[in-house]
Amino acid sequence: MKVDLASYSGFCFGVKRAIKLAFQAADDGRVGTVYSLGPLIHNPQVVDKLKGKGVRVIEDLKGIEEGTLIIRSHGVHPSVLAKVENTGLKIVDATCPLVKRSQDLAKRLDEEGYSVVIIGERDHCEVKALLGFVGDEALVIENLEEARRVKKARKLGILSQTTQSVDNFKKVVGELSAKAEEMKIFNTICEATRKRQKATLDLSRKVDLMLVLGGYESANSRRLAQISQDAGTETYHLETPAEINPGWFKNKEKIGVTAGASTPDWIIEEAMDKLKKI
Ligand code: F3S
């Protein structure tokens, strides 16, 4: 059995930066209790490590008046920042700079009079936060079927969730192009996402079975699993190497491994070791 790791996989720079900032805050005795509004990244194993360092995950700011609040890599709705201003909380902003760029672009499109369209998952925290930069007025489109139902518009300003599938983005933009008199498009899918998606597709076409390592809540990991499945390759999405089932590899010669942008190296290394032993 031959095992190959995708040429791009695992932590992206935005996630690395967020984790570094969180550990720095946790190690700094002067900043009080450190909170993260929602899990810092969509990887429970990393969130557990941070918890071990004292970083507390909270769902809202109720009753939290002091300490340090880490803004996670997905960004946060501006109303949260407004609430923080009325407390003694300090902010460590770990919003990925590329997410921040999308937020600035959304605001600019809105100011220029475009009806803003976000191609992404309406329940994803990045998209919910992004909506806040256009007064919660943008249209969120998840897929081609939804794009088909959009009415004609004068000016559409389009951007994407940073971890969207490139293929879905192209399809939705193609459909919308027939509906607007004027359109401004920003492909805000980040480079880390594009590279991981392409590497997953290339590898999945060469192997008999693919393993995708990543949190079940991680949108970009789920997307990698979908890309591999759509390529017709038997695919398993796992959160930890403990889930690897040796029975999967019967009569399989080539195995591919990939990992989402929030999957730490130690999980990838453990999985590769386990596969080598099998
Ligand atoms: Fe940033 Fe892209 Fe990672 S938006 S957090 S570099 S997946």
PDB file of C-alpha atoms and ligand atoms in Angstrom:
ATOM      1  CA  MET A   1       0.000   0.000   0.000  1.00  0.00           C
ATOM      2  CA  LYS A   2       1.406   3.399  -1.010  1.00  0.00           C
ATOM      3  CA  VAL A   3       0.405   6.495   0.957  1.00  0.00           C
ATOM      4  CA  ASP A   4       0.717  10.033  -0.432  1.00  0.00           C
ATOM      5  CA  LEU A   5       0.058  13.345   1.271  1.00  0.00           C
ATOM      6  CA  ALA A   6      -1.489  16.144  -0.813  1.00  0.00           C
ATOM      7  CA  SER A   7       1.056  18.778  -1.873  1.00  0.00           C
ATOM      8  CA  TYR A   8      -0.881  21.423   0.104  1.00  0.00           C
ATOM      9  CA  SER A   9      -2.650  20.468   3.320  1.00  0.00           C
ATOM     10  CA  GLY A  10      -3.049  21.480   6.938  1.00  0.00           C
ATOM     11  CA  PHE A  11      -2.711  24.835   8.670  1.00  0.00           C
ATOM     12  CA  CYS A  12      -2.991  27.972   6.537  1.00  0.00           C
ATOM     13  CA  PHE A  13      -1.250  31.172   7.583  1.00  0.00           C
ATOM     14  CA  GLY A  14      -4.461  32.737   8.967  1.00  0.00           C
ATOM     15  CA  VAL A  15      -5.059  29.811  11.316  1.00  0.00           C
ATOM     16  CA  LYS A  16      -1.389  29.685  12.382  1.00  0.00           C
ATOM     17  CA  ARG A  17      -1.545  33.390  13.185  1.00  0.00           C
ATOM     18  CA  ALA A  18      -4.776  33.032  15.204  1.00  0.00           C
ATOM     19  CA  ILE A  19      -3.359  30.143  17.249  1.00  0.00           C
ATOM     20  CA  LYS A  20      -0.101  32.008  17.896  1.00  0.00           C
ATOM     21  CA  LEU A  21      -2.006  35.083  19.113  1.00  0.00           C
ATOM     22  CA  ALA A  22      -4.221  32.929  21.347  1.00  0.00           C
ATOM     23  CA  PHE A  23      -1.282  31.095  22.948  1.00  0.00           C
ATOM     24  CA  GLN A  24       0.556  34.403  23.436  1.00  0.00           C
ATOM     25  CA  ALA A  25      -2.490  35.865  25.201  1.00  0.00           C
ATOM     26  CA  ALA A  26      -2.880  32.722  27.324  1.00  0.00           C
ATOM     27  CA  ASP A  27       0.774  32.910  28.380  1.00  0.00           C
ATOM     28  CA  ASP A  28       0.592  36.613  29.223  1.00  0.00           C
ATOM     29  CA  GLY A  29      -0.222  36.807  32.915  1.00  0.00           C
ATOM     30  CA  ARG A  30      -1.197  40.502  32.655  1.00  0.00           C
ATOM     31  CA  VAL A  31      -4.263  40.170  30.392  1.00  0.00           C
ATOM     32  CA  GLY A  32      -6.707  38.465  32.783  1.00  0.00           C
ATOM     33  CA  THR A  33      -8.981  35.619  31.706  1.00  0.00           C
ATOM     34  CA  VAL A  34      -8.747  34.942  27.980  1.00  0.00           C
ATOM     35  CA  TYR A  35     -11.996  34.274  26.092  1.00  0.00           C
ATOM     36  CA  SER A  36     -12.751  33.190  22.576  1.00  0.00           C
ATOM     37  CA  LEU A  37     -16.173  33.983  21.177  1.00  0.00           C
ATOM     38  CA  GLY A  38     -17.006  30.590  19.704  1.00  0.00           C
ATOM     39  CA  PRO A  39     -14.201  28.077  19.083  1.00  0.00           C
ATOM     40  CA  LEU A  40     -11.051  29.828  17.830  1.00  0.00           C
ATOM     41  CA  ILE A  41     -10.836  27.485  14.841  1.00  0.00           C
ATOM     42  CA  HIS A  42     -12.979  24.549  13.754  1.00  0.00           C
ATOM     43  CA  ASN A  43     -10.719  21.910  15.232  1.00  0.00           C
ATOM     44  CA  PRO A  44     -11.760  20.487  18.627  1.00  0.00           C
ATOM     45  CA  GLN A  45      -8.283  19.062  19.366  1.00  0.00           C
ATOM     46  CA  VAL A  46      -6.635  22.499  19.061  1.00  0.00           C
ATOM     47  CA  VAL A  47      -9.490  24.114  21.008  1.00  0.00           C
ATOM     48  CA  ASP A  48      -8.896  21.532  23.802  1.00  0.00           C
ATOM     49  CA  LYS A  49      -5.196  22.447  23.918  1.00  0.00           C
ATOM     50  CA  LEU A  50      -6.118  26.114  24.264  1.00  0.00           C
ATOM     51  CA  LYS A  51      -8.605  25.205  26.977  1.00  0.00           C
ATOM     52  CA  GLY A  52      -5.747  23.498  28.811  1.00  0.00           C
ATOM     53  CA  LYS A  53      -3.958  26.866  28.709  1.00  0.00           C
ATOM     54  CA  GLY A  54      -6.990  28.592  30.216  1.00  0.00           C
ATOM     55  CA  VAL A  55      -8.656  29.975  27.039  1.00  0.00           C
ATOM     56  CA  ARG A  56     -12.408  29.859  27.648  1.00  0.00           C
ATOM     57  CA  VAL A  57     -14.853  29.457  24.779  1.00  0.00           C
ATOM     58  CA  ILE A  58     -17.979  31.571  25.310  1.00  0.00           C
ATOM     59  CA  GLU A  59     -21.113  31.818  23.176  1.00  0.00           C
ATOM     60  CA  ASP A  60     -21.935  35.448  23.999  1.00  0.00           C
ATOM     61  CA  LEU A  61     -20.646  38.340  26.065  1.00  0.00           C
ATOM     62  CA  LYS A  62     -23.297  38.135  28.786  1.00  0.00           C
ATOM     63  CA  GLY A  63     -21.702  38.766  32.182  1.00  0.00           C
ATOM     64  CA  ILE A  64     -18.184  39.107  30.712  1.00  0.00           C
ATOM     65  CA  GLU A  65     -16.879  42.524  31.704  1.00  0.00           C
ATOM     66  CA  GLU A  66     -13.118  42.167  31.833  1.00  0.00           C
ATOM     67  CA  GLY A  67     -10.207  40.087  30.612  1.00  0.00           C
ATOM     68  CA  THR A  68      -9.213  39.561  26.981  1.00  0.00           C
ATOM     69  CA  LEU A  69     -11.382  38.573  24.064  1.00  0.00           C
ATOM     70  CA  ILE A  70      -9.789  36.885  21.058  1.00  0.00           C
ATOM     71  CA  ILE A  71     -11.584  37.551  17.797  1.00  0.00           C
ATOM     72  CA  ARG A  72     -11.292  34.334  15.832  1.00  0.00           C
ATOM     73  CA  SER A  73      -9.914  33.944  12.316  1.00  0.00           C
ATOM     74  CA  HIS A  74     -13.432  34.006  10.786  1.00  0.00           C
ATOM     75  CA  GLY A  75     -13.979  37.560  12.041  1.00  0.00           C
ATOM     76  CA  VAL A  76     -16.875  38.907  14.006  1.00  0.00           C
ATOM     77  CA  HIS A  77     -20.048  40.941  13.384  1.00  0.00           C
ATOM     78  CA  PRO A  78     -19.350  44.652  14.066  1.00  0.00           C
ATOM     79  CA  SER A  79     -22.168  44.711  16.645  1.00  0.00           C
ATOM     80  CA  VAL A  80     -20.007  42.464  18.851  1.00  0.00           C
ATOM     81  CA  LEU A  81     -17.167  44.984  18.752  1.00  0.00           C
ATOM     82  CA  ALA A  82     -19.636  47.736  19.650  1.00  0.00           C
ATOM     83  CA  LYS A  83     -20.734  45.724  22.713  1.00  0.00           C
ATOM     84  CA  VAL A  84     -17.121  45.140  23.759  1.00  0.00           C
ATOM     85  CA  GLU A  85     -16.533  48.905  23.775  1.00  0.00           C
ATOM     86  CA  ASN A  86     -18.913  49.168  26.724  1.00  0.00           C
ATOM     87  CA  THR A  87     -16.915  46.683  28.787  1.00  0.00           C
ATOM     88  CA  GLY A  88     -13.419  46.551  30.211  1.00  0.00           C
ATOM     89  CA  LEU A  89     -12.487  43.760  27.811  1.00  0.00           C
ATOM     90  CA  LYS A  90      -9.303  44.031  25.762  1.00  0.00           C
ATOM     91  CA  ILE A  91      -9.367  42.739  22.190  1.00  0.00           C
ATOM     92  CA  VAL A  92      -6.851  40.485  20.478  1.00  0.00           C
ATOM     93  CA  ASP A  93      -7.946  40.556  16.865  1.00  0.00           C
ATOM     94  CA  ALA A  94      -7.057  37.257  15.186  1.00  0.00           C
ATOM     95  CA  THR A  95      -9.330  37.854  12.178  1.00  0.00           C
ATOM     96  CA  CYS A  96      -7.480  36.497   9.155  1.00  0.00           C
ATOM     97  CA  PRO A  97      -6.229  39.453   7.071  1.00  0.00           C
ATOM     98  CA  LEU A  98      -7.911  37.891   4.029  1.00  0.00           C
ATOM     99  CA  VAL A  99     -11.254  37.761   5.829  1.00  0.00           C
ATOM    100  CA  LYS A 100     -10.698  41.372   6.782  1.00  0.00           C
ATOM    101  CA  ARG A 101     -10.123  42.200   3.116  1.00  0.00           C
ATOM    102  CA  SER A 102     -13.530  40.653   2.264  1.00  0.00           C
ATOM    103  CA  GLN A 103     -15.149  42.727   5.007  1.00  0.00           C
ATOM    104  CA  ASP A 104     -13.607  45.926   3.583  1.00  0.00           C
ATOM    105  CA  LEU A 105     -14.663  45.008   0.044  1.00  0.00           C
ATOM    106  CA  ALA A 106     -18.237  44.273   1.141  1.00  0.00           C
ATOM    107  CA  LYS A 107     -18.424  47.648   2.854  1.00  0.00           C
ATOM    108  CA  ARG A 108     -17.032  49.405  -0.217  1.00  0.00           C
ATOM    109  CA  LEU A 109     -19.471  47.703  -2.598  1.00  0.00           C
ATOM    110  CA  ASP A 110     -22.349  48.670  -0.340  1.00  0.00           C
ATOM    111  CA  GLU A 111     -21.176  52.288  -0.217  1.00  0.00           C
ATOM    112  CA  GLU A 112     -20.871  52.326  -4.022  1.00  0.00           C
ATOM    113  CA  GLY A 113     -24.532  51.343  -4.328  1.00  0.00           C
ATOM    114  CA  TYR A 114     -24.141  47.693  -5.315  1.00  0.00           C
ATOM    115  CA  SER A 115     -26.569  45.080  -4.020  1.00  0.00           C
ATOM    116  CA  VAL A 116     -24.057  42.842  -2.278  1.00  0.00           C
ATOM    117  CA  VAL A 117     -24.156  39.092  -2.920  1.00  0.00           C
ATOM    118  CA  ILE A 118     -22.099  36.710  -0.797  1.00  0.00           C
ATOM    119  CA  ILE A 119     -21.519  33.260  -2.243  1.00  0.00           C
ATOM    120  CA  GLY A 120     -21.227  31.034   0.806  1.00  0.00           C
ATOM    121  CA  GLU A 121     -22.991  29.177   3.599  1.00  0.00           C
ATOM    122  CA  ARG A 122     -25.496  31.400   5.366  1.00  0.00           C
ATOM    123  CA  ASP A 123     -24.954  29.602   8.700  1.00  0.00           C
ATOM    124  CA  HIS A 124     -21.175  29.906   8.631  1.00  0.00           C
ATOM    125  CA  CYS A 125     -19.679  32.311  11.173  1.00  0.00           C
ATOM    126  CA  GLU A 126     -17.545  34.097   8.545  1.00  0.00           C
ATOM    127  CA  VAL A 127     -20.615  34.836   6.403  1.00  0.00           C
ATOM    128  CA  LYS A 128     -22.693  35.940   9.406  1.00  0.00           C
ATOM    129  CA  ALA A 129     -19.923  38.356  10.421  1.00  0.00           C
ATOM    130  CA  LEU A 130     -19.496  39.607   6.839  1.00  0.00           C
ATOM    131  CA  LEU A 131     -23.192  40.493   6.653  1.00  0.00           C
ATOM    132  CA  GLY A 132     -22.615  42.967   9.457  1.00  0.00           C
ATOM    133  CA  PHE A 133     -20.410  45.078   7.163  1.00  0.00           C
ATOM    134  CA  VAL A 134     -23.326  45.739   4.811  1.00  0.00           C
ATOM    135  CA  GLY A 135     -25.952  46.387   7.474  1.00  0.00           C
ATOM    136  CA  ASP A 136     -27.102  42.730   7.264  1.00  0.00           C
ATOM    137  CA  GLU A 137     -28.596  43.542   3.859  1.00  0.00           C
ATOM    138  CA  ALA A 138     -26.620  41.243   1.539  1.00  0.00           C
ATOM    139  CA  LEU A 139     -28.059  38.312  -0.321  1.00  0.00           C
ATOM    140  CA  VAL A 140     -26.371  35.021   0.576  1.00  0.00           C
ATOM    141  CA  ILE A 141     -26.348  32.406  -2.170  1.00  0.00           C
ATOM    142  CA  GLU A 142     -25.222  28.888  -1.440  1.00  0.00           C
ATOM    143  CA  ASN A 143     -25.497  27.200  -4.825  1.00  0.00           C
ATOM    144  CA  LEU A 144     -26.576  27.332  -8.454  1.00  0.00           C
ATOM    145  CA  GLU A 145     -30.243  26.521  -7.691  1.00  0.00           C
ATOM    146  CA  GLU A 146     -30.452  29.535  -5.414  1.00  0.00           C
ATOM    147  CA  ALA A 147     -28.688  31.723  -8.003  1.00  0.00           C
ATOM    148  CA  ARG A 148     -31.339  30.724 -10.560  1.00  0.00           C
ATOM    149  CA  ARG A 149     -34.040  32.181  -8.310  1.00  0.00           C
ATOM    150  CA  VAL A 150     -32.372  35.619  -8.038  1.00  0.00           C
ATOM    151  CA  LYS A 151     -34.395  38.397  -9.708  1.00  0.00           C
ATOM    152  CA  LYS A 152     -32.855  40.821 -12.212  1.00  0.00           C
ATOM    153  CA  ALA A 153     -30.902  43.623 -10.542  1.00  0.00           C
ATOM    154  CA  ARG A 154     -29.247  46.838 -11.633  1.00  0.00           C
ATOM    155  CA  LYS A 155     -25.903  46.619  -9.809  1.00  0.00           C
ATOM    156  CA  LEU A 156     -24.650  43.406  -8.212  1.00  0.00           C
ATOM    157  CA  GLY A 157     -21.464  43.354  -6.137  1.00  0.00           C
ATOM    158  CA  ILE A 158     -20.283  39.799  -5.625  1.00  0.00           C
ATOM    159  CA  LEU A 159     -17.844  38.243  -3.218  1.00  0.00           C
ATOM    160  CA  SER A 160     -17.281  34.870  -1.701  1.00  0.00           C
ATOM    161  CA  GLN A 161     -16.782  33.149   1.631  1.00  0.00           C
ATOM    162  CA  THR A 162     -12.991  32.640   1.717  1.00  0.00           C
ATOM    163  CA  THR A 163     -13.315  28.845   1.885  1.00  0.00           C
ATOM    164  CA  GLN A 164     -15.906  28.349  -0.875  1.00  0.00           C
ATOM    165  CA  SER A 165     -15.486  25.799  -3.609  1.00  0.00           C
ATOM    166  CA  VAL A 166     -13.966  27.436  -6.689  1.00  0.00           C
ATOM    167  CA  ASP A 167     -16.300  25.399  -8.867  1.00  0.00           C
ATOM    168  CA  ASN A 168     -19.433  26.547  -7.031  1.00  0.00           C
ATOM    169  CA  PHE A 169     -18.248  30.165  -7.165  1.00  0.00           C
ATOM    170  CA  LYS A 170     -17.793  29.963 -10.954  1.00  0.00           C
ATOM    171  CA  LYS A 171     -21.226  28.396 -11.484  1.00  0.00           C
ATOM    172  CA  VAL A 172     -23.044  30.953  -9.335  1.00  0.00           C
ATOM    173  CA  VAL A 173     -21.202  33.909 -10.911  1.00  0.00           C
ATOM    174  CA  GLY A 174     -22.013  32.527 -14.371  1.00  0.00           C
ATOM    175  CA  GLU A 175     -25.714  32.367 -13.531  1.00  0.00           C
ATOM    176  CA  LEU A 176     -25.781  35.849 -11.968  1.00  0.00           C
ATOM    177  CA  SER A 177     -23.989  37.433 -14.908  1.00  0.00           C
ATOM    178  CA  ALA A 178     -27.199  37.188 -16.934  1.00  0.00           C
ATOM    179  CA  LYS A 179     -29.215  38.964 -14.258  1.00  0.00           C
ATOM    180  CA  ALA A 180     -27.409  42.236 -13.620  1.00  0.00           C
ATOM    181  CA  GLU A 181     -26.981  45.357 -15.756  1.00  0.00           C
ATOM    182  CA  GLU A 182     -23.699  45.965 -13.988  1.00  0.00           C
ATOM    183  CA  MET A 183     -21.633  43.553 -11.948  1.00  0.00           C
ATOM    184  CA  LYS A 184     -18.492  43.869  -9.847  1.00  0.00           C
ATOM    185  CA  ILE A 185     -16.936  40.543  -8.835  1.00  0.00           C
ATOM    186  CA  PHE A 186     -14.273  39.922  -6.219  1.00  0.00           C
ATOM    187  CA  ASN A 187     -13.057  36.374  -6.029  1.00  0.00           C
ATOM    188  CA  THR A 188     -12.305  36.357  -2.317  1.00  0.00           C
ATOM    189  CA  ILE A 189     -11.655  32.621  -2.093  1.00  0.00           C
ATOM    190  CA  CYS A 190      -8.254  32.631  -0.429  1.00  0.00           C
ATOM    191  CA  GLU A 191      -5.128  31.179  -1.994  1.00  0.00           C
ATOM    192  CA  ALA A 192      -4.714  28.599   0.780  1.00  0.00           C
ATOM    193  CA  THR A 193      -8.200  27.273   0.021  1.00  0.00           C
ATOM    194  CA  ARG A 194      -7.606  27.191  -3.741  1.00  0.00           C
ATOM    195  CA  LYS A 195      -4.289  25.365  -3.359  1.00  0.00           C
ATOM    196  CA  ARG A 196      -5.748  22.784  -0.952  1.00  0.00           C
ATOM    197  CA  GLN A 197      -8.732  22.183  -3.223  1.00  0.00           C
ATOM    198  CA  LYS A 198      -6.577  21.721  -6.320  1.00  0.00           C
ATOM    199  CA  ALA A 199      -4.088  19.470  -4.518  1.00  0.00           C
ATOM    200  CA  THR A 200      -6.979  17.354  -3.185  1.00  0.00           C
ATOM    201  CA  LEU A 201      -8.531  17.013  -6.626  1.00  0.00           C
ATOM    202  CA  ASP A 202      -5.201  16.095  -8.269  1.00  0.00           C
ATOM    203  CA  LEU A 203      -4.394  13.486  -5.631  1.00  0.00           C
ATOM    204  CA  SER A 204      -7.891  12.010  -5.438  1.00  0.00           C
ATOM    205  CA  ARG A 205      -7.731  11.289  -9.183  1.00  0.00           C
ATOM    206  CA  LYS A 206      -4.585   9.192  -8.698  1.00  0.00           C
ATOM    207  CA  VAL A 207      -5.532   7.069  -5.679  1.00  0.00           C
ATOM    208  CA  ASP A 208      -8.000   4.329  -4.724  1.00  0.00           C
ATOM    209  CA  LEU A 209      -9.052   5.920  -1.444  1.00  0.00           C
ATOM    210  CA  MET A 210      -8.774   9.367   0.152  1.00  0.00           C
ATOM    211  CA  LEU A 211      -8.671  10.353   3.804  1.00  0.00           C
ATOM    212  CA  VAL A 212      -9.579  13.947   4.649  1.00  0.00           C
ATOM    213  CA  LEU A 213      -8.416  15.034   8.099  1.00  0.00           C
ATOM    214  CA  GLY A 214     -10.260  17.949   9.668  1.00  0.00           C
ATOM    215  CA  GLY A 215     -12.887  19.051  12.159  1.00  0.00           C
ATOM    216  CA  TYR A 216     -16.423  18.005  11.246  1.00  0.00           C
ATOM    217  CA  GLU A 217     -17.483  21.655  11.639  1.00  0.00           C
ATOM    218  CA  SER A 218     -14.674  22.861   9.385  1.00  0.00           C
ATOM    219  CA  ALA A 219     -16.218  24.170   6.156  1.00  0.00           C
ATOM    220  CA  ASN A 220     -12.979  23.923   4.203  1.00  0.00           C
ATOM    221  CA  SER A 221     -12.351  20.315   5.326  1.00  0.00           C
ATOM    222  CA  ARG A 222     -15.897  19.310   4.371  1.00  0.00           C
ATOM    223  CA  ARG A 223     -15.334  20.919   0.981  1.00  0.00           C
ATOM    224  CA  LEU A 224     -12.134  18.890   0.446  1.00  0.00           C
ATOM    225  CA  ALA A 225     -14.070  15.695   1.225  1.00  0.00           C
ATOM    226  CA  GLN A 226     -16.771  16.751  -1.252  1.00  0.00           C
ATOM    227  CA  ILE A 227     -14.213  17.483  -3.995  1.00  0.00           C
ATOM    228  CA  SER A 228     -12.650  14.064  -3.533  1.00  0.00           C
ATOM    229  CA  GLN A 229     -16.035  12.312  -3.516  1.00  0.00           C
ATOM    230  CA  ASP A 230     -17.133  14.219  -6.622  1.00  0.00           C
ATOM    231  CA  ALA A 231     -13.995  12.941  -8.351  1.00  0.00           C
ATOM    232  CA  GLY A 232     -15.449   9.460  -7.812  1.00  0.00           C
ATOM    233  CA  THR A 233     -12.926   8.392  -5.187  1.00  0.00           C
ATOM    234  CA  GLU A 234     -13.886   6.514  -2.025  1.00  0.00           C
ATOM    235  CA  THR A 235     -13.429   9.173   0.670  1.00  0.00           C
ATOM    236  CA  TYR A 236     -13.494   9.285   4.469  1.00  0.00           C
ATOM    237  CA  HIS A 237     -13.605  12.523   6.463  1.00  0.00           C
ATOM    238  CA  LEU A 238     -11.995  11.997   9.896  1.00  0.00           C
ATOM    239  CA  GLU A 239     -11.333  14.279  12.809  1.00  0.00           C
ATOM    240  CA  THR A 240      -8.604  12.143  14.404  1.00  0.00           C
ATOM    241  CA  PRO A 241      -6.316   9.274  13.330  1.00  0.00           C
ATOM    242  CA  ALA A 242      -8.033   7.054  15.945  1.00  0.00           C
ATOM    243  CA  GLU A 243     -10.978   6.850  13.518  1.00  0.00           C
ATOM    244  CA  ILE A 244      -8.896   5.133  10.831  1.00  0.00           C
ATOM    245  CA  ASN A 245     -10.356   1.696  10.161  1.00  0.00           C
ATOM    246  CA  PRO A 246      -7.827  -0.823   8.736  1.00  0.00           C
ATOM    247  CA  GLY A 247     -10.736  -2.591   7.014  1.00  0.00           C
ATOM    248  CA  TRP A 248     -11.058   0.313   4.540  1.00  0.00           C
ATOM    249  CA  PHE A 249      -7.761  -0.540   2.865  1.00  0.00           C
ATOM    250  CA  LYS A 250      -8.536  -4.111   1.770  1.00  0.00           C
ATOM    251  CA  ASN A 251      -7.586  -4.476  -1.923  1.00  0.00           C
ATOM    252  CA  LYS A 252      -6.490  -0.813  -2.068  1.00  0.00           C
ATOM    253  CA  GLU A 253      -3.043   0.028  -3.394  1.00  0.00           C
ATOM    254  CA  LYS A 254      -2.849   3.806  -3.399  1.00  0.00           C
ATOM    255  CA  ILE A 255      -4.070   5.932  -0.522  1.00  0.00           C
ATOM    256  CA  GLY A 256      -4.204   9.729  -0.518  1.00  0.00           C
ATOM    257  CA  VAL A 257      -4.280  11.945   2.548  1.00  0.00           C
ATOM    258  CA  THR A 258      -5.258  15.577   2.766  1.00  0.00           C
ATOM    259  CA  ALA A 259      -6.155  17.934   5.604  1.00  0.00           C
ATOM    260  CA  GLY A 260      -8.149  21.129   6.015  1.00  0.00           C
ATOM    261  CA  ALA A 261      -6.644  24.513   6.830  1.00  0.00           C
ATOM    262  CA  SER A 262      -7.456  24.114  10.533  1.00  0.00           C
ATOM    263  CA  THR A 263      -5.890  20.658  10.939  1.00  0.00           C
ATOM    264  CA  PRO A 264      -2.665  20.683  12.985  1.00  0.00           C
ATOM    265  CA  ASP A 265       0.535  18.960  11.817  1.00  0.00           C
ATOM    266  CA  TRP A 266       0.539  16.545  14.722  1.00  0.00           C
ATOM    267  CA  ILE A 267      -2.778  15.032  13.554  1.00  0.00           C
ATOM    268  CA  ILE A 268      -1.453  14.661   9.990  1.00  0.00           C
ATOM    269  CA  GLU A 269       1.794  13.072  11.237  1.00  0.00           C
ATOM    270  CA  GLU A 270      -0.061  10.642  13.519  1.00  0.00           C
ATOM    271  CA  ALA A 271      -2.340   9.624  10.654  1.00  0.00           C
ATOM    272  CA  MET A 272       0.606   9.073   8.294  1.00  0.00           C
ATOM    273  CA  ASP A 273       2.397   6.941  10.948  1.00  0.00           C
ATOM    274  CA  LYS A 274      -0.707   4.854  11.533  1.00  0.00           C
ATOM    275  CA  LEU A 275      -1.158   4.287   7.796  1.00  0.00           C
ATOM    276  CA  LYS A 276       2.488   3.265   7.386  1.00  0.00           C
ATOM    277  CA  LYS A 277       2.048   0.659  10.126  1.00  0.00           C
ATOM    278  CA  ILE A 278      -1.084  -0.682   8.410  1.00  0.00           C
TER     279      ILE A 278
HETATM  280 FE1  F3S B   1      -7.402  32.990   6.089  1.00  0.00          FE
HETATM  281 FE2  F3S B   1      -7.860  31.419   4.068  1.00  0.00          FE
HETATM  282 FE3  F3S B   1      -6.936  30.447   6.252  1.00  0.00          FE
HETATM  283  S1  F3S B   1      -9.071  33.162   4.690  1.00  0.00           S
HETATM  284  S2  F3S B   1      -7.834  31.688   7.824  1.00  0.00           S
HETATM  285  S3  F3S B   1      -5.876  31.895   4.913  1.00  0.00           S
HETATM  286  S4  F3S B   1      -8.403  29.439   4.952  1.00  0.00           S
END
